[in-house]
Amino acid sequence: MSDFGREDAIALYNVDRWGGGYFTVNKRGNVTVMPNGSSDQKIDLTEIIREAKSRNLSFPLTVRFHDLLRDRVETINRAFADAIAESGYQNVYRGVFPIKVNQLREVVEEILDAGKPWHFGIEAGSKPELIAAMALHSDPESLIICNGYKDTSFIRNALVARKLGKIVILVVEKLEELKHILKVAADMNVEPMIGLRVRLLSKGAGKWATSGGENAKFGLSTADLVRASDMLAENGLSQALKLVHFHVGSQVPDIGTIKRAVKEASRFYAKLSKMGHQIEYLDVGGGLGVDYDGSRTTFDSSTNYSLNEYARDIVYSVMEVCNAEHVAHPTIVSESGRAIVAHHSVLIVETFGSIEKNSISTDTVTAEPGDPPLVQDIIELSENIGKKNRLESLHDAQEIRERAQSMFDLGMLDLRAKARIETVYWQIAEEVVAMFRGMRYIPEEVKEMEVALGDQFLCNFSVFQSLLDHWALGQLFPVMPISRLNELPDRNATMVDITCDSDGKVSKFVDLQDVKETLPVHRWVPGEPYYMGFFLVGAYQDIMGDMHNLFGRVNEMHIYLDEDEDAGYYVEEVLPGSTIGQVLTLTQWDTNELARRIKAQVDAAIKGDRLKPNEAMKLLDDYEKSLNTYTYLNFDDQNTK
Ligand SMILES: *Cc1c(COP(=O)(O)O)cnc(C)c1O
């Protein structure tokens, strides 16, 4: 048992596979983060936990590593630059960040700042996103791309940005939108820059595949494209068509899908160019996946390609079609969101209890005089389990337990006897499962028993707030304990959250071959804090959460590397999560009115001599103070360590 070390932990949780070079485990058995992808600068997550506590920040806590975000931006831009240099492609890459993937101001600002050398821009899919993007955007060479359905005000704002000298491209999602844009532009006397979203036949696979294909919600059919081209020509605006766009969906697991789609779209670009438009950009949308389980397969939560392969395949595919069609190489635009932001944030959650099947007793149950025969039977059974009869023993134990249940239903078994039978039953189950551990062939029923024996870790967070896609789409995220990783994790557990919803749990875990139903963990010790890390949650999750049970936003810490600091980093900013008063206000409760009502009840209690005035005022004060506290549970007064 003492042999278990960091290498074993890294292998057990596949850290090297999903970690992308940003996460590892140190000698002390703690998860560490390498925000710039190099082992020279590491941050121990338990250090961050200590820091958070010293600032009275409780859990759940989202930790953002800004250097990691910068590293992602640089890595993607370099991948395209390298592919372009290597292939002799005759144009450049100009990526944009789709704000919807993480709209947090600090995140968007960091991405644009890191992307400056490459004129990295922004993609907006709604009015609020455009309003934010316009103000933040300052580089006249970088793009603002407007996707999504648009009304007059959306279009007007985009054209205002045109007047400010920005490259703003309005991507037409359906034909009527083009008419509308041309009209608003004429009214405002500004020449628009138009993009056309083409509807490809190539369709993705995976959970988000419906953004592409013939039945997609967005995009112009071939007939519509021809009409759009004619409409522009009729208005003397053929030159306003600047971009051809497609988006096959997010988290595309198979590179084959990307290649097919890029070639199909390049053909549209080439043919439209030949119809007399000076198209400058080919926008390949999002879809660049993240290998959440580290399996490098076409499984939904994985990808069978690397970033470099993705960039190379796009560049070469565009080039091949353009060369064959004898048209100029366009500037390549991509809208990768997930691949930029997924890695940068880690959710740290505190476990505050564990429901164990056999929590009643790990002591041996011995026969007592007067025990009903079923108790005697199961005790005898437990004393005679051997390698040869282990499966048979399990079956016999199951039968005794069923008979005990029938007797209990008929009122013929008391609680104490039933408890003794169940205790021995789970002990037998545990013993049999342990006997099969590490075997090459494990019978299906034993595997099921292993899952049934798993603990349920009570975790202080809301799946609906912090891990929405796990609940909604069954997406997998890497999860692991943050410390004690030089100790063998000899329990298996699922994670349940604190919402009053049986769906509020994590019971599917990443695995190289399969999906696991329990996660190896250490035994939870009462009074000793035990933290779980949920990784790669920076894309969509930490910004998209809902208000189930009114838990609201979680506390955040923003971290920057700094060699001059003893700890190797500094906390640039702390964002407090939602308070009880804030979430109540969002749902129309007036906190003053709430306090007034409690005061009236307190006054009545004083009048009726049910409370003394001093005590009553203290209760009122407590109530009012809770309105300013964090919505999640706080166990600081229960932890002994
Ligand atoms: C959501 C979306 C993206 C981002 O996709 P990722 O797979 O997260 O990179 C890009 N473009 C459009 C049009 C989108 O709707």
Coordinates of N, CA and C in Angstrom, one line a residue, residues 24-119:
T24 N -0.2 17.7 -13.5 CA 0.5 16.5 -13.0 C 0.3 16.3 -11.5
V25 N 1.1 15.3 -11.0 CA 1.0 15.1 -9.5 C 2.4 15.2 -9.0
N26 N 2.6 15.9 -7.9 CA 3.9 16.1 -7.3 C 4.3 15.0 -6.3
K27 N 5.5 15.0 -5.8 CA 6.0 14.0 -4.9 C 5.2 13.9 -3.6
R28 N 4.6 15.1 -3.2 CA 3.8 15.1 -2.0 C 2.4 14.5 -2.2
G29 N 2.1 14.1 -3.5 CA 0.8 13.5 -3.7 C -0.2 14.5 -4.0
N30 N 0.1 15.7 -4.4 CA -0.9 16.8 -4.7 C -0.9 17.0 -6.2
V31 N -2.1 17.4 -6.7 CA -2.2 17.8 -8.1 C -1.5 19.1 -8.3
T32 N -0.7 19.2 -9.3 CA -0.1 20.5 -9.6 C -0.4 21.0 -11.1
V33 N -0.4 22.3 -11.3 CA -0.8 22.9 -12.5 C 0.5 23.5 -13.1
M34 N 0.7 23.3 -14.4 CA 1.8 24.0 -15.1 C 1.2 24.9 -16.2
P35 N 0.8 26.1 -15.7 CA 0.0 27.0 -16.6 C 0.6 27.3 -17.9
N36 N 2.0 27.4 -18.0 CA 2.5 27.7 -19.4 C 3.0 26.4 -20.1
G37 N 2.6 25.3 -19.6 CA 2.9 24.0 -20.3 C 4.3 23.6 -20.1
S38 N 5.1 24.2 -19.1 CA 6.4 23.7 -18.9 C 6.6 23.4 -17.4
S39 N 7.4 22.3 -17.1 CA 7.5 21.9 -15.8 C 8.3 22.8 -14.9
D40 N 8.9 23.9 -15.5 CA 9.7 24.8 -14.7 C 8.8 25.6 -13.7
Q41 N 7.6 25.8 -14.1 CA 6.7 26.6 -13.2 C 5.5 25.8 -12.9
K42 N 5.5 25.4 -11.6 CA 4.3 24.5 -11.2 C 3.6 25.2 -10.0
I43 N 2.3 25.0 -10.0 CA 1.6 25.5 -8.8 C 0.8 24.3 -8.2
D44 N 1.1 24.1 -6.9 CA 0.4 23.0 -6.2 C -1.0 23.4 -5.8
L45 N -2.0 22.7 -6.2 CA -3.4 23.1 -6.0 C -3.7 23.1 -4.5
T46 N -3.0 22.3 -3.6 CA -3.3 22.4 -2.2 C -2.8 23.8 -1.7
E47 N -1.8 24.4 -2.3 CA -1.4 25.7 -2.0 C -2.5 26.7 -2.3
I48 N -3.1 26.5 -3.4 CA -4.2 27.4 -3.8 C -5.4 27.3 -2.8
I49 N -5.6 26.1 -2.3 CA -6.7 25.8 -1.4 C -6.3 26.6 0.0
R50 N -5.1 26.5 0.4 CA -4.6 27.1 1.6 C -4.8 28.7 1.4
E51 N -4.4 29.2 0.3 CA -4.5 30.6 0.0 C -6.0 31.0 0.1
A52 N -6.9 30.2 -0.5 CA -8.3 30.6 -0.6 C -8.8 30.6 0.9
K53 N -8.4 29.7 1.7 CA -8.9 29.6 3.1 C -8.4 30.9 3.8
S54 N -7.2 31.3 3.6 CA -6.6 32.4 4.3 C -7.4 33.7 3.9
R55 N -8.1 33.6 2.8 CA -8.9 34.8 2.4 C -10.3 34.6 2.7
N56 N -10.6 33.6 3.5 CA -12.0 33.3 3.8 C -12.9 33.0 2.6
L57 N -12.3 32.5 1.6 CA -13.1 32.1 0.4 C -13.4 30.6 0.6
S58 N -14.7 30.3 0.6 CA -15.1 28.9 0.8 C -15.4 28.2 -0.6
F59 N -15.7 27.0 -0.5 CA -15.9 26.2 -1.7 C -17.3 25.9 -2.0
P60 N -17.7 25.7 -3.2 CA -16.9 25.4 -4.4 C -16.1 26.7 -4.8
L61 N -15.0 26.4 -5.5 CA -14.1 27.5 -5.9 C -13.7 27.2 -7.4
T62 N -13.9 28.2 -8.2 CA -13.3 28.0 -9.6 C -11.9 28.7 -9.6
V63 N -10.9 28.0 -10.1 CA -9.6 28.7 -10.1 C -9.3 28.8 -11.6
R64 N -9.0 30.1 -12.0 CA -8.6 30.3 -13.4 C -7.1 30.6 -13.5
F65 N -6.4 29.9 -14.4 CA -5.0 30.1 -14.6 C -4.8 30.9 -15.9
H66 N -4.6 32.2 -15.8 CA -4.5 33.0 -16.9 C -3.4 32.7 -17.9
D67 N -2.2 32.3 -17.3 CA -1.1 31.9 -18.2 C -1.5 30.8 -19.1
L68 N -2.3 29.9 -18.5 CA -2.7 28.7 -19.3 C -3.6 29.2 -20.5
L69 N -4.5 30.1 -20.2 CA -5.3 30.7 -21.3 C -4.4 31.3 -22.4
R70 N -3.4 32.0 -22.0 CA -2.5 32.6 -22.9 C -1.8 31.6 -23.7
D71 N -1.4 30.5 -23.0 CA -0.7 29.4 -23.7 C -1.5 28.8 -24.8
R72 N -2.8 28.6 -24.5 CA -3.7 28.0 -25.5 C -3.8 28.9 -26.7
V73 N -4.0 30.2 -26.5 CA -4.1 31.1 -27.6 C -2.8 31.0 -28.5
E74 N -1.7 31.1 -27.8 CA -0.4 31.0 -28.6 C -0.3 29.7 -29.3
T75 N -0.6 28.6 -28.6 CA -0.5 27.3 -29.3 C -1.3 27.2 -30.5
I76 N -2.5 27.6 -30.5 CA -3.4 27.5 -31.6 C -2.9 28.4 -32.8
N77 N -2.5 29.6 -32.5 CA -2.0 30.5 -33.5 C -0.7 30.0 -34.1
R78 N 0.2 29.4 -33.3 CA 1.4 28.8 -33.8 C 1.2 27.6 -34.7
A79 N 0.2 26.8 -34.3 CA -0.1 25.6 -35.1 C -0.5 26.0 -36.5
F80 N -1.3 27.1 -36.6 CA -1.7 27.5 -38.0 C -0.5 28.2 -38.7
A81 N 0.2 29.0 -37.9 CA 1.4 29.6 -38.6 C 2.4 28.6 -39.1
D82 N 2.6 27.5 -38.3 CA 3.5 26.5 -38.7 C 3.0 25.7 -39.9
A83 N 1.7 25.4 -39.9 CA 1.1 24.7 -41.0 C 1.2 25.5 -42.3
I84 N 1.0 26.8 -42.2 CA 1.0 27.7 -43.3 C 2.5 27.8 -43.9
A85 N 3.4 27.9 -42.9 CA 4.8 28.0 -43.4 C 5.3 26.7 -44.1
E86 N 4.9 25.6 -43.5 CA 5.3 24.3 -44.0 C 4.7 24.0 -45.3
S87 N 3.5 24.4 -45.6 CA 2.8 24.1 -46.8 C 3.0 25.1 -47.9
G88 N 3.5 26.2 -47.6 CA 3.7 27.3 -48.6 C 2.3 27.9 -49.0
Y89 N 1.4 27.8 -48.1 CA 0.1 28.5 -48.3 C 0.3 30.0 -48.4
Q90 N -0.4 30.5 -49.4 CA -0.2 31.9 -49.8 C -1.1 32.9 -49.1
N91 N -1.3 32.7 -47.8 CA -2.1 33.7 -47.0 C -1.9 33.5 -45.6
V92 N -2.6 34.1 -44.7 CA -2.4 34.0 -43.3 C -3.6 33.4 -42.6
Y93 N -3.4 33.3 -41.2 CA -4.5 32.8 -40.4 C -5.0 34.0 -39.5
R94 N -6.3 34.1 -39.3 CA -6.8 35.1 -38.4 C -7.9 34.5 -37.6
G95 N -7.6 34.0 -36.4 CA -8.6 33.4 -35.6 C -9.5 34.4 -34.9
V96 N -10.6 33.9 -34.4 CA -11.5 34.7 -33.6 C -11.9 33.8 -32.4
F97 N -12.2 34.5 -31.3 CA -12.7 33.7 -30.1 C -14.2 33.9 -30.0
P98 N -15.0 32.8 -30.1 CA -16.4 32.9 -29.9 C -16.8 33.2 -28.5
I99 N -17.3 34.4 -28.2 CA -17.5 34.8 -26.8 C -18.4 33.8 -26.0
K100 N -19.3 33.2 -26.7 CA -20.3 32.4 -26.0 C -19.7 31.3 -25.2
V101 N -18.5 30.9 -25.6 CA -17.9 29.7 -24.9 C -17.4 30.1 -23.5
N102 N -17.1 31.4 -23.3 CA -16.8 31.9 -21.9 C -16.8 33.4 -22.0
Q103 N -17.9 34.0 -21.5 CA -18.1 35.4 -21.7 C -17.5 36.2 -20.6
L104 N -16.8 35.6 -19.6 CA -16.3 36.4 -18.5 C -15.3 37.4 -19.0
R105 N -15.5 38.7 -18.6 CA -14.7 39.8 -19.2 C -13.2 39.5 -19.0
E106 N -12.8 39.0 -17.9 CA -11.3 38.8 -17.7 C -10.8 37.7 -18.6
V107 N -11.6 36.7 -18.9 CA -11.2 35.7 -19.9 C -11.1 36.2 -21.3
V108 N -12.1 37.0 -21.7 CA -12.1 37.5 -23.1 C -10.9 38.5 -23.2
E109 N -10.7 39.4 -22.2 CA -9.6 40.3 -22.3 C -8.3 39.6 -22.4
E110 N -8.1 38.6 -21.6 CA -6.8 37.9 -21.6 C -6.6 37.2 -23.0
I111 N -7.6 36.7 -23.5 CA -7.5 36.0 -24.8 C -7.1 37.0 -25.9
L112 N -7.7 38.2 -25.9 CA -7.4 39.2 -26.9 C -6.0 39.7 -26.7
D113 N -5.6 39.9 -25.5 CA -4.3 40.4 -25.2 C -3.2 39.4 -25.6
A114 N -3.5 38.1 -25.3 CA -2.5 37.1 -25.7 C -2.4 37.0 -27.2
G115 N -3.6 37.2 -27.9 CA -3.7 37.0 -29.3 C -3.2 38.2 -30.2
K116 N -2.8 39.3 -29.5 CA -2.4 40.5 -30.2 C -1.4 40.3 -31.4
P117 N -0.3 39.5 -31.1 CA 0.7 39.4 -32.1 C 0.1 38.7 -33.4
W118 N -1.0 38.0 -33.2 CA -1.6 37.3 -34.4 C -2.9 38.0 -34.8
H119 N -3.2 39.2 -34.3 CA -4.5 39.9 -34.6 C -5.7 39.0 -34.4

